[in-house]
Coordinates of C-alpha atoms in Angstrom, one line a residue:
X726 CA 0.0 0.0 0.0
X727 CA 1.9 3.1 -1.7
X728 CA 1.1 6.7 -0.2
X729 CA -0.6 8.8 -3.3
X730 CA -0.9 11.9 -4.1
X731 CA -4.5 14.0 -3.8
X732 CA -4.7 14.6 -7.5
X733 CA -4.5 11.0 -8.7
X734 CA -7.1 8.3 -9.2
X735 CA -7.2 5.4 -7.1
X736 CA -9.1 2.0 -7.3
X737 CA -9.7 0.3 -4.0
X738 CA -10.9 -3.7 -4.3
X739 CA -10.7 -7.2 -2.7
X740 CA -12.2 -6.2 0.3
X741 CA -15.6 -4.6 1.9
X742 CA -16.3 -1.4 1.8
X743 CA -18.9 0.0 4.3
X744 CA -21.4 2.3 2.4
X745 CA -24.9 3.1 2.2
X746 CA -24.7 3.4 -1.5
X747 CA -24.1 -0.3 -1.7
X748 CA -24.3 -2.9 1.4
X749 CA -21.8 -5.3 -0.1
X750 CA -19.7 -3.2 -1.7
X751 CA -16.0 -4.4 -2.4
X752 CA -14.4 -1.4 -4.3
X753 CA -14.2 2.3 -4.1
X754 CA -12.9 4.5 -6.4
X755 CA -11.6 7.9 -5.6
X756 CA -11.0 10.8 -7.9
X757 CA -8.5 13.1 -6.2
X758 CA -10.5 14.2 -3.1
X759 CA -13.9 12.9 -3.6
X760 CA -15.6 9.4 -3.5
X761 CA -16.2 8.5 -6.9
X762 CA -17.7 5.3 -6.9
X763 CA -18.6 1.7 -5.0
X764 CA -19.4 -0.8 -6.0
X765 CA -18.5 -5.0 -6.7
X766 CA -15.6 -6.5 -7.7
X767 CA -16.8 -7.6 -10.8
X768 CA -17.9 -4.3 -11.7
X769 CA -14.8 -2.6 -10.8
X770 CA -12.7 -4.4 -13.7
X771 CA -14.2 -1.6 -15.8
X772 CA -12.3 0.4 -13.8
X773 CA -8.4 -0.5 -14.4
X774 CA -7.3 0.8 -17.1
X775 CA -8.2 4.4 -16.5
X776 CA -7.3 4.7 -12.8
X777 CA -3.7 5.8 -11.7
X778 CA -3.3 3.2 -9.0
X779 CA -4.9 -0.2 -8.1
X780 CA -4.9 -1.0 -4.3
X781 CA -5.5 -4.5 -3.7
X782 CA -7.1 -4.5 0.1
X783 CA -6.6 -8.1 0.6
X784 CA -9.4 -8.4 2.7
X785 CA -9.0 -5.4 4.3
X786 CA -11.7 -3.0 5.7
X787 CA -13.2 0.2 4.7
X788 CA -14.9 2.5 6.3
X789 CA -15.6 6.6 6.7
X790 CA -12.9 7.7 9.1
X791 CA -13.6 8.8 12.3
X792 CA -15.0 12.1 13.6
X793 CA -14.3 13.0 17.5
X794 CA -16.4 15.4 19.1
X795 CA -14.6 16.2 21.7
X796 CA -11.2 17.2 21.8
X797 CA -8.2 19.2 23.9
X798 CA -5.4 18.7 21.8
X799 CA -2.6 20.0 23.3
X800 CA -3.5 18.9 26.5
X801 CA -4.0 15.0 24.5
X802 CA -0.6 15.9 23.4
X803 CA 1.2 17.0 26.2
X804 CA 0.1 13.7 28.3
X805 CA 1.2 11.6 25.4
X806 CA 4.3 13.0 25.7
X807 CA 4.8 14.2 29.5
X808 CA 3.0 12.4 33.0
X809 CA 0.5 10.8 32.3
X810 CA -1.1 8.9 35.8
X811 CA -4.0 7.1 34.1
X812 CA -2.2 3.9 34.7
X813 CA -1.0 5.0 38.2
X814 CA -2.3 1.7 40.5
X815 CA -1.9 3.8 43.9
X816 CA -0.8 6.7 45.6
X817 CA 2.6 5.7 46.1
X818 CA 3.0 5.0 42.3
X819 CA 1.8 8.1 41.5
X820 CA 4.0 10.4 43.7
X821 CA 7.3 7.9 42.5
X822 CA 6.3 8.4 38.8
X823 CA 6.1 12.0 39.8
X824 CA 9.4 11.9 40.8
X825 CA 11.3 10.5 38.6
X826 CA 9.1 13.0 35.6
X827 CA 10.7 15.5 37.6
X828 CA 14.4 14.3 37.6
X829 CA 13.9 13.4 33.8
X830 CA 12.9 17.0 32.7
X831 CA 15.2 19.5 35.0
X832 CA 14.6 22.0 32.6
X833 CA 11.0 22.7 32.6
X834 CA 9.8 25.7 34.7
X835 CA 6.3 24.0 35.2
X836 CA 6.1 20.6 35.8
X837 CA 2.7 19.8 34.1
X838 CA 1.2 16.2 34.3
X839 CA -2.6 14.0 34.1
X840 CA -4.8 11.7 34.6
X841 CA -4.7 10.7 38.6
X842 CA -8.1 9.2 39.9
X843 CA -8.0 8.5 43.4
X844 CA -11.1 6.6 43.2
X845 CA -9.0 3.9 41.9
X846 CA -6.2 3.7 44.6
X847 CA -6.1 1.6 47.4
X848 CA -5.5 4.6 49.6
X849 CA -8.6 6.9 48.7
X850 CA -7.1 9.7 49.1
X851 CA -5.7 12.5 46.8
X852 CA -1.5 13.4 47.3
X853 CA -1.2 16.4 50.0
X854 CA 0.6 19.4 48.4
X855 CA 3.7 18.2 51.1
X856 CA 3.5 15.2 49.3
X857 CA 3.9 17.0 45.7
X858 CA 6.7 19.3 47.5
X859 CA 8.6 16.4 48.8
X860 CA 8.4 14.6 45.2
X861 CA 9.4 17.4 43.1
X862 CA 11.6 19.0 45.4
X863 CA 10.4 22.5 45.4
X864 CA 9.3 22.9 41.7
X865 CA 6.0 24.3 40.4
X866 CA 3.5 21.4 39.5
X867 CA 0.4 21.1 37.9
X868 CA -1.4 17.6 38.0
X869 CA -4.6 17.6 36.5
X870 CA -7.3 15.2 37.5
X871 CA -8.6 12.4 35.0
X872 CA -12.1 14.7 34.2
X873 CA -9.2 17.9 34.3
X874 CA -11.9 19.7 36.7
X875 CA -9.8 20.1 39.7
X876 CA -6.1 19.6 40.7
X877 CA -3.4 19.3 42.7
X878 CA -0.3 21.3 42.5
X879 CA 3.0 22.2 45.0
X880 CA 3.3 25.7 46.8
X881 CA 6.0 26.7 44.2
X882 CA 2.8 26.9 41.8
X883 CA 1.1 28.3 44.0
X884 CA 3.6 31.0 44.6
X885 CA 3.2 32.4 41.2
X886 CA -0.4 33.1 41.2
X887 CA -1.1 35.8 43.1
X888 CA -4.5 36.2 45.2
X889 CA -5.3 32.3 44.2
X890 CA -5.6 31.7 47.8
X891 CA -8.8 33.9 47.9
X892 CA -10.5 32.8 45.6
X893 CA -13.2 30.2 44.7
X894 CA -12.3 26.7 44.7
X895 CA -8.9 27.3 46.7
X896 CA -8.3 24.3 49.5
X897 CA -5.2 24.7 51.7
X898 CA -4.7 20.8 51.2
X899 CA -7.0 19.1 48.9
X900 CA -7.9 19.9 45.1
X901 CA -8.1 23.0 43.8
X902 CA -11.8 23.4 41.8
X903 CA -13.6 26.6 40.1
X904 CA -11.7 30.0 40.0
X905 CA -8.7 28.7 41.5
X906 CA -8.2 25.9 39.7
X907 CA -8.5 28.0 36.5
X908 CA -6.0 30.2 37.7
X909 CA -3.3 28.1 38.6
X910 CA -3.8 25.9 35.4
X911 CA -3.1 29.7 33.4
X912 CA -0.3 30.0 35.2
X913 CA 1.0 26.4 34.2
X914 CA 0.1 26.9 30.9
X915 CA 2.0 30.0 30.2
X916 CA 5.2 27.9 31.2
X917 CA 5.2 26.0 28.0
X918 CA 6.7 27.6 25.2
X919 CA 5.7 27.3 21.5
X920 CA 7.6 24.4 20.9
X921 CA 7.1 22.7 23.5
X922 CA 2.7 23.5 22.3
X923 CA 3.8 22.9 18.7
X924 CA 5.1 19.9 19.7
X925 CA 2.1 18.1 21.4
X926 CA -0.5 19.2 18.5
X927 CA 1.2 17.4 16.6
X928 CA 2.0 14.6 18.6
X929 CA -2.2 14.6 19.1
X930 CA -2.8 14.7 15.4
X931 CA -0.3 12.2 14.5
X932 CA -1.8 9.8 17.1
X933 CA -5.6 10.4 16.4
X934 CA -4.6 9.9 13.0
X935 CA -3.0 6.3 13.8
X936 CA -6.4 5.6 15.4
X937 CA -8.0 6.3 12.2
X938 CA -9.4 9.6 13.0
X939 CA -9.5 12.4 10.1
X940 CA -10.9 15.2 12.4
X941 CA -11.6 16.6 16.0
X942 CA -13.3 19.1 17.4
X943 CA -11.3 21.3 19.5
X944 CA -12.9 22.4 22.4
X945 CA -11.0 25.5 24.0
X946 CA -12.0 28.5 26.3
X947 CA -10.2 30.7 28.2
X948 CA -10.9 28.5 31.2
X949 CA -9.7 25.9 29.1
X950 CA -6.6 27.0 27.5
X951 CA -6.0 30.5 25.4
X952 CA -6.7 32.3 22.4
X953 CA -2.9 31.7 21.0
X954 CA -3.2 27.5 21.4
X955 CA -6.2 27.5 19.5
X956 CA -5.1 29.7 16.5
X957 CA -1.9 28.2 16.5
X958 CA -3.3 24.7 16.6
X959 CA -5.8 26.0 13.6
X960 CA -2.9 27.2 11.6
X961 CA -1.0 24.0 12.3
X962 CA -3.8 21.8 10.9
X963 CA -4.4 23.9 7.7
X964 CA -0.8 24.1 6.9
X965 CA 0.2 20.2 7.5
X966 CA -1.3 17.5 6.0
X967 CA -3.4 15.6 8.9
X968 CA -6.5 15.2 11.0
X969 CA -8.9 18.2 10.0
X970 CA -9.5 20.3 13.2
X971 CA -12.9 22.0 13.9
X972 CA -12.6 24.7 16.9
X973 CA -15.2 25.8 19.3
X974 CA -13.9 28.8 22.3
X975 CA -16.1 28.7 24.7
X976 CA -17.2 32.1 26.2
X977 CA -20.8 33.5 26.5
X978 CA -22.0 36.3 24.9
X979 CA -24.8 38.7 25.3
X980 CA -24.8 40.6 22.0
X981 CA -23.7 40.1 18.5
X982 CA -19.6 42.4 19.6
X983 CA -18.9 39.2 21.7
X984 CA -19.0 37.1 18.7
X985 CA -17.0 39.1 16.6
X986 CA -14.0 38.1 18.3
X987 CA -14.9 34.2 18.6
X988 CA -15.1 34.3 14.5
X989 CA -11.6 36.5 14.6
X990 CA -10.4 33.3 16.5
X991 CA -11.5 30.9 13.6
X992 CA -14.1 29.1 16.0
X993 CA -16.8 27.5 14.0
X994 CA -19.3 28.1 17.2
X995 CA -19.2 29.7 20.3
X996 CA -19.3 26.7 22.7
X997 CA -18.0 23.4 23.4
X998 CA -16.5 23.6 27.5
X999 CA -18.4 26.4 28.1
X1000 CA -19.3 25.4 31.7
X1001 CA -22.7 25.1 33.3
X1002 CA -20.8 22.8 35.8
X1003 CA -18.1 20.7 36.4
X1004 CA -17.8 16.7 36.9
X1005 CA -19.1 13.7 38.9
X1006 CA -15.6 12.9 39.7
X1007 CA -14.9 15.9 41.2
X1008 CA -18.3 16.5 43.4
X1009 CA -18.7 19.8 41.1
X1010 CA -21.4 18.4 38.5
X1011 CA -24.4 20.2 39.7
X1012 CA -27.6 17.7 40.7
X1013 CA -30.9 18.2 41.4
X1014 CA -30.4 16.0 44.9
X1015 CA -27.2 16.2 47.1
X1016 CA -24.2 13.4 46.2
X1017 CA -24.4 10.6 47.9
X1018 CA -20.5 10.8 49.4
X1019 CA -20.8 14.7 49.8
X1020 CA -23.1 17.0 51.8
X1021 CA -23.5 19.6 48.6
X1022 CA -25.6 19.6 45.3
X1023 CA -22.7 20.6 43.0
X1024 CA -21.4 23.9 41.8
X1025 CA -23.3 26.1 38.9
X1026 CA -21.2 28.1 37.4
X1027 CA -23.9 30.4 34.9
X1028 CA -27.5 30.5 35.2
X1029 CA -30.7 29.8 32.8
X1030 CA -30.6 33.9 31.8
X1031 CA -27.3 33.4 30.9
X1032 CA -28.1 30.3 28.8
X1033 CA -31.0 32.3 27.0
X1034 CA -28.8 35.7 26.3
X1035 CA -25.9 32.9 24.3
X1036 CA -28.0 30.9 23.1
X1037 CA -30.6 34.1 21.7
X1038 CA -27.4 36.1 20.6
X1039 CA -26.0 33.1 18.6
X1040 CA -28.7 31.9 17.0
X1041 CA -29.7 35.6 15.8
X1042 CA -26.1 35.6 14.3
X1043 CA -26.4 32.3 12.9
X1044 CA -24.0 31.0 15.2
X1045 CA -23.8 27.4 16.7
X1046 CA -23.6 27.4 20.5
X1047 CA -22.9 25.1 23.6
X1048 CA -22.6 24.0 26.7
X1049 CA -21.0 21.7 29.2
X1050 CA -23.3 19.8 31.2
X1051 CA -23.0 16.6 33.2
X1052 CA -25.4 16.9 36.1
X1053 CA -29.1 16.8 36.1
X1054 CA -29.6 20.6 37.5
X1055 CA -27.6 21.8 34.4
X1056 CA -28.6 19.7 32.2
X1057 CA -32.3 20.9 32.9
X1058 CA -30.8 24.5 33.0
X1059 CA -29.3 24.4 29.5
X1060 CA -32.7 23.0 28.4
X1061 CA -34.5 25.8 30.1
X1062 CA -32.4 28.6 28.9
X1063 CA -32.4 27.1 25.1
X1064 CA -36.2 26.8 25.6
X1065 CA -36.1 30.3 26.4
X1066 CA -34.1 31.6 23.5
X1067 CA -36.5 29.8 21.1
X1068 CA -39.4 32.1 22.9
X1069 CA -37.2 34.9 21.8
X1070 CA -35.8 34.1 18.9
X1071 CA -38.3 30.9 17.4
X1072 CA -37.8 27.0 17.8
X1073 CA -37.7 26.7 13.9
X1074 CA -34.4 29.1 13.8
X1075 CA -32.6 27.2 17.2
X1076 CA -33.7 24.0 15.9
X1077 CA -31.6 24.7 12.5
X1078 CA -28.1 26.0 14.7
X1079 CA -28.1 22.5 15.8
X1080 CA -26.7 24.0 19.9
X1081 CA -24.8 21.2 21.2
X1082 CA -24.5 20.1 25.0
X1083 CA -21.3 18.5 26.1
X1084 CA -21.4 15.3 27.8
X1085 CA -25.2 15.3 28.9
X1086 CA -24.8 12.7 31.2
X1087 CA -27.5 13.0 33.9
X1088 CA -31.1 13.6 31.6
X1089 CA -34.0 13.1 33.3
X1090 CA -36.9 12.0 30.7
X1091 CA -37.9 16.0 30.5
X1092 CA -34.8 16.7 29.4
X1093 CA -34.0 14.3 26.8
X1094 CA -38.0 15.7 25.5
X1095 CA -36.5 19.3 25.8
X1096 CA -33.3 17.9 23.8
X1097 CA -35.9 16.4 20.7
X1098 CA -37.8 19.4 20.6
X1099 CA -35.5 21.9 20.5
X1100 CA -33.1 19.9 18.4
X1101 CA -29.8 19.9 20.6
X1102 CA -26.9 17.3 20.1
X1103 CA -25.9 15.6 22.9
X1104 CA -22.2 15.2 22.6
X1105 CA -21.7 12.4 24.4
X1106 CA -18.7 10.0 25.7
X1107 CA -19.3 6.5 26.0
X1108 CA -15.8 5.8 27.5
X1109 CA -16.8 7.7 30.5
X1110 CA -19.7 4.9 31.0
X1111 CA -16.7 1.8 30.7
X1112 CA -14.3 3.8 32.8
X1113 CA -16.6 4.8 35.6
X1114 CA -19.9 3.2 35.0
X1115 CA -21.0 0.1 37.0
X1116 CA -22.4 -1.0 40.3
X1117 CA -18.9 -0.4 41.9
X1118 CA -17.5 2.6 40.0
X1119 CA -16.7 6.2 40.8
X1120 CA -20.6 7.3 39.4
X1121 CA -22.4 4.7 42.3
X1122 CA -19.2 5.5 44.8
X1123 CA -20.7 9.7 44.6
X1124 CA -24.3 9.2 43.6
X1125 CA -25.4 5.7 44.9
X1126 CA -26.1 2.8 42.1
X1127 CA -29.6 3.6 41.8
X1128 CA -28.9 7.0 40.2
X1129 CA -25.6 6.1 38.8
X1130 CA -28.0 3.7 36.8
X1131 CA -29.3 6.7 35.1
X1132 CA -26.2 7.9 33.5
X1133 CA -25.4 7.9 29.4
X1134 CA -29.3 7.2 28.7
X1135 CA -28.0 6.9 25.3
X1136 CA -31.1 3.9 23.6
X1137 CA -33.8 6.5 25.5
X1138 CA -31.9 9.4 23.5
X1139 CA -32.2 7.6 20.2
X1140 CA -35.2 6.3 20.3
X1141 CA -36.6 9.8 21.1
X1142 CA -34.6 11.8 18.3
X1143 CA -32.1 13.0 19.9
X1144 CA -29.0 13.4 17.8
X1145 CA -25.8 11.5 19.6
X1146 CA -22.2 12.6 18.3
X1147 CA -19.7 10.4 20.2
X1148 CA -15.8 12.1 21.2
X1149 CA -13.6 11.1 23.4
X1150 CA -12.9 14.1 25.9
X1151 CA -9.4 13.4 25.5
X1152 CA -6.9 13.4 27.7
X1153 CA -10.1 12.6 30.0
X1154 CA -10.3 9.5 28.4
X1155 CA -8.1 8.4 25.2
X1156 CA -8.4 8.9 22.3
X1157 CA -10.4 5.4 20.8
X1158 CA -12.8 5.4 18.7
X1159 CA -13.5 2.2 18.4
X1160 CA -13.4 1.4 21.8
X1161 CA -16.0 4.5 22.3
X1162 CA -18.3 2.6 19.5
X1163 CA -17.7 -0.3 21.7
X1164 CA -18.2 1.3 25.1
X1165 CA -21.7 2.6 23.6
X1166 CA -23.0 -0.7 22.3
X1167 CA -22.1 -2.7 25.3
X1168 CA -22.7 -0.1 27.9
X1169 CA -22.5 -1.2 31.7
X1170 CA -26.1 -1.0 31.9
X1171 CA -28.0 -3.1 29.8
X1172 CA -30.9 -0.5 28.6
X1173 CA -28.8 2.0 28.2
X1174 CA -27.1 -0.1 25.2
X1175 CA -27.4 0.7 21.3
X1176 CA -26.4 -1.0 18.0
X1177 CA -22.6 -0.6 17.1
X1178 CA -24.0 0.7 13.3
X1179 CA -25.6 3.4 15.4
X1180 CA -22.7 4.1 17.4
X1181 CA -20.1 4.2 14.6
X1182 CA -22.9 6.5 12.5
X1183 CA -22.5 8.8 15.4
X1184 CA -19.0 8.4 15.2
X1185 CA -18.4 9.6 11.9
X1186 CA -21.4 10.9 10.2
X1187 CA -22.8 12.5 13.2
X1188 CA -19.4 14.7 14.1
X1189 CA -20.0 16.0 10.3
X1190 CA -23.5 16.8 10.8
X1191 CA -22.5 18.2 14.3
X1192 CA -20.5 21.1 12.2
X1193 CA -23.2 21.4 9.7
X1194 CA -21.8 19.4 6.9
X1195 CA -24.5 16.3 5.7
X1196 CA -22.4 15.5 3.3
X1197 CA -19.5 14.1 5.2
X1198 CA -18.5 11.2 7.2
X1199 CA -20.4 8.7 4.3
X1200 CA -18.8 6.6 1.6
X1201 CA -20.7 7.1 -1.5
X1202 CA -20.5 9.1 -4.5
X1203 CA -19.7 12.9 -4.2
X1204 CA -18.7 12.5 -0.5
X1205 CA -15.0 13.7 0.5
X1206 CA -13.0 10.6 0.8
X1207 CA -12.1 10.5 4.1
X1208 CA -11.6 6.6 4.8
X1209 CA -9.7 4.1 6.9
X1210 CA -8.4 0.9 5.6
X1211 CA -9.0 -1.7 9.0
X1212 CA -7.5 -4.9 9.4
X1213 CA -10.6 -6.3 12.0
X1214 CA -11.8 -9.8 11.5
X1215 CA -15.1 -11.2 11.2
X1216 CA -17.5 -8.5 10.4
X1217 CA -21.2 -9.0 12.1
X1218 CA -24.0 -7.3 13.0
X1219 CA -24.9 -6.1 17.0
X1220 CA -27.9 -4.6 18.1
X1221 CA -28.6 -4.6 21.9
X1222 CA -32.1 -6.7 20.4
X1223 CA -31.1 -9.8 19.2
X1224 CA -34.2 -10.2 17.3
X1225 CA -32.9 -7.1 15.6
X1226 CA -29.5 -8.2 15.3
X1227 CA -30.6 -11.5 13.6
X1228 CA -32.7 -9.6 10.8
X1229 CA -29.9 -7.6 10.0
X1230 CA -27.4 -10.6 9.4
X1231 CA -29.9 -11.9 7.0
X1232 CA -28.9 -10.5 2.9
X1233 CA -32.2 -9.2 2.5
X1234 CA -32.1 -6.7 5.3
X1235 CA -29.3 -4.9 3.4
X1236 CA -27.4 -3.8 7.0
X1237 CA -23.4 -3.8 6.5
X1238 CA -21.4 -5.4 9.1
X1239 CA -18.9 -4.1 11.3
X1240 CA -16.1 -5.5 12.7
X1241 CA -17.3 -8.1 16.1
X1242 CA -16.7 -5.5 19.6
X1243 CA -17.1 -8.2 22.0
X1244 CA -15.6 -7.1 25.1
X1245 CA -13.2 -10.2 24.5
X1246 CA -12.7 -9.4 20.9
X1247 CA -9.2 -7.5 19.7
X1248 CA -10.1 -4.0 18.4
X1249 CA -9.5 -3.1 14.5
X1250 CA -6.1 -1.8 13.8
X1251 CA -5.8 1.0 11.2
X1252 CA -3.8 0.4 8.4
X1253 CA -3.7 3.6 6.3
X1254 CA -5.6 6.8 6.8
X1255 CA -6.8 8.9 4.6
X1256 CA -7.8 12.6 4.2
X1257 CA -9.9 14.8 1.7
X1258 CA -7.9 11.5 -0.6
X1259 CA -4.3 12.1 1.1
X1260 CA -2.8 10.0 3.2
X1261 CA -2.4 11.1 6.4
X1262 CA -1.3 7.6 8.1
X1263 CA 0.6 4.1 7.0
X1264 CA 0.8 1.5 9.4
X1265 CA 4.6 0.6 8.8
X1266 CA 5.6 -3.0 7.2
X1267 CA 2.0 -3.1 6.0

């Protein structure tokens, strides 16, 4: 398999090709940058003599590359290539890997690392900042949690933000949330230098492109990260050839000035992490009934008016917007306030924006109504559901299993309209696609499960339509080839009905298969990746 260029065209056969335009399609051809054809392999010997190339797939899977929703690349990057704690098995592992980060980079002025989750440790307990002090000797460090809505850091960080100590969210031992939080994480992110930022875009786009992915929506803010690493990461991705990069900055508005600069910024909608409140993780998702390990209902961090003015604002200015929202309070919030703005502003005109909500993990039936009617996304993350999902995971540990049973309502979405695009929240969680497909179709609980072809739809199509292209995200004539050649086994079809599943396995229902997810089944391995017809990835010696 020979890397092309865009301009040339290229006939793909010998294996299955998974399109809409034809269920048991075995060849593609693409003309430059477009989907050309697909069709059988008889059909593509017609083909041969006036293409520029001939890939023989050898059995090989294809399918529309990946879209994910959900994105913070440099902070994907930086983990990749600084501390990552996600695989941390205690405490004491944590603060030795710590340690020895910080004798292996002597020459960083901010120690910056990710991924702890003390829910996970024997000791239950988050490291005390004379823990970090001891470990780093002295330095300035910034260790994010695994849902990056609070962290710890030593008393050189703290040094270097002046006032943090009065403000919201400061703790003289524990986790830093809110206010304080978002100061001390400016402060560590001004420490890294361009190259060092340059250096973990692309590190992100070269891995998400590995994992057959061929675009991400980044979701920055200035909560998040700043105005220079999205542009940058903007100009990187239009000047290099790679994973397309969609950004949203999240910061309300109240009148059409405020949005003037979002557009400057090269956002494509004023939203993403634009908070309504924080995590389960970190007790500052905001629920309608106190936690279950916590004597407090959350933090809210803007309120239904709020919600209205954005959401009014953007839709007047034909302007997507967002939210985060994880608890049930918010979540019913952000449906209030959009409900609002269509009062304003008319339900036909919001209903066209297609708003998004971030994560929507807690919907109460009334909400996931709200969501059909007003015709919000729900930009959701399955591998929060296999990470923390369960009768003995971090969601029962802080809201009891009955309501933890609740969470990722994704089969009560569909079946009520609801449009699902599926990210990954990286670094929260990796970046996975599959295993997000995966994680969605066998979800922890049972009747919260739907089919893998739905999941992979909303994994690619859906992140299109998310940005307001229908056109995308599909292999079949006219459509941008953006594809991903898959070496994955047995293809079949799962649906969380098996009388369902067993009509689509028979030929005359016409479903393509995908590759078998079986929680004991190997995930598929992408062999090349392609972009608007460039490729973007080769798996070597293949």
């Amino acid at each position: 398999m020979n890397e092309r260029t865009p301009s040339t065209t290229v006939l793909l056969r010998g294996g299955t090709v998974y399109s809409p335009a034809d269920p048991f399609a075995t060849a593609m051809v693409v003309e430059g940058g477009t989907v050309a054809w697909v069709g059988s392999e008889g059909a593509a010997d017609s083909f041969v003599d006036g293409v520029d190339e001939v890939v023989h797939l050898d059995g090989a899977l294809v399918t529309p590359a990946f879209t994910d929703a959900h994105v913070h690349t440099t902070a994907t990057g930086l983990a990749l290539t600084g501390l990552d704690l996600t695989a941390a098995g205690s405490l004491a592992d944590a603060l030795a890997r710590t340690a020895a980060f910080s004798r292996d980079r002597p020459g960083d002025r901010v120690l910056l690392g990710h991924g702890w989750d003390e829910s996970r440790w024997p000791e239950r307990r988050t490291p005390s900042r004379q823990e970090l002090d001891e470990a780093v000797g002295g330095r300035p460090l910034y260790l994010t949690r695994v849902d990056v809505h609070s962290a710890v850091v030593t008393t050189a960080l703290l040094d270097l933000v002046p006032g943090v100590r009065d403000l919201p969210g400061y703790h003289p031992e524990g986790p830093l949330t809110s206010d304080a939080h978002h100061a001390v994480r400016r402060a560590a992110h001004a420490a890294v230098t361009p190259a060092q930022r340059l250096a973990a875009q692309r590190a992100a786009l070269r891995h998400a492109a590995s994992l057959g992915i061929s675009a991400v929506h980044e979701c920055a803010g200035p909560d998040i990260s700043s105005e220079d690493d999205l542009t940058g990461l903007l100009a990187l991705a239009a000047a290099e050839s790679g994973p397309r990069v969609f950004g949203y900055w999240a910061e309300a508005v109240k009148d059409a000035s405020g949005l003037d600069r979002i557009r400057d910024l090269g956002a494509v909608g004023a939203g993403g992490d634009l908070f309504v409140d924080g995590s389960l993780g970190s007790r500052t998702a905001c629920l309608h009934a106190p936690y279950a390990d916590a004597p407090h209902d959350g933090t809210s961090f803007i309120d239904t008016d709020t919600i209205a003015a954005h959401v009014a604002t953007c839709t007047e200015a034909g302007v997507q917007a967002g939210f985060h929202a994880i608890g049930d309070a918010a979540v019913s919030s952000v449906v209030a306030g959009v409900r609002a703005a269509a009062e304003r502003v008319g339900t036909d005109r919001i209903r066209a924006l297609r708003h998004r909500v971030e994560h929507a993990e807690m919907m109460t039936p009334e909400a996931i109504t709200g969501f059909a009617e007003l015709g919000l996304i729900a930009s959701v993350q399955p591998a929060f559901d296999a990470a923390w999902g369960g009768e003995e995971g971090m969601y029962a540990e802080r809201l009891g299993a009955e309501r933890a049973r609740t969470l990722n309502s994704y089969a009560a979405m569909v079946r009520a309209g609801v449009p699902l695009v599926l990210g990954s929240d990286s670094p929260v969680t990796p970046l996975d696609p599959w295993g997000a497909v995966r994680a969605a179709a066998f979800h922890r609980t049972p009747g919260h499960r739907i089919s893998a072809r739905a999941a992979f739809n909303a994994h690619t199509r859906g992140g299109w339509r998310a940005v307001g292209r229908d056109d995308t995200g599909v292999l079949m004539p006219g459509a941008p080839a953006d594809y991903v050649l898959w070496r994955g086994g047995e293809l079949v079809v799962q649906a969380p009905d098996e009388r369902v599943a067993n009509w689509s396995t028979d030929p005359r229902s016409g479903t393509p298969g995908l590759p078998d997810l079986a929680p004991d089944r190997a995930l598929p391995v992408a062999l090349r990746t392609v972009v608007s017809g460039r490729t973007v990835y080769a798996r070597p010696n293949e």
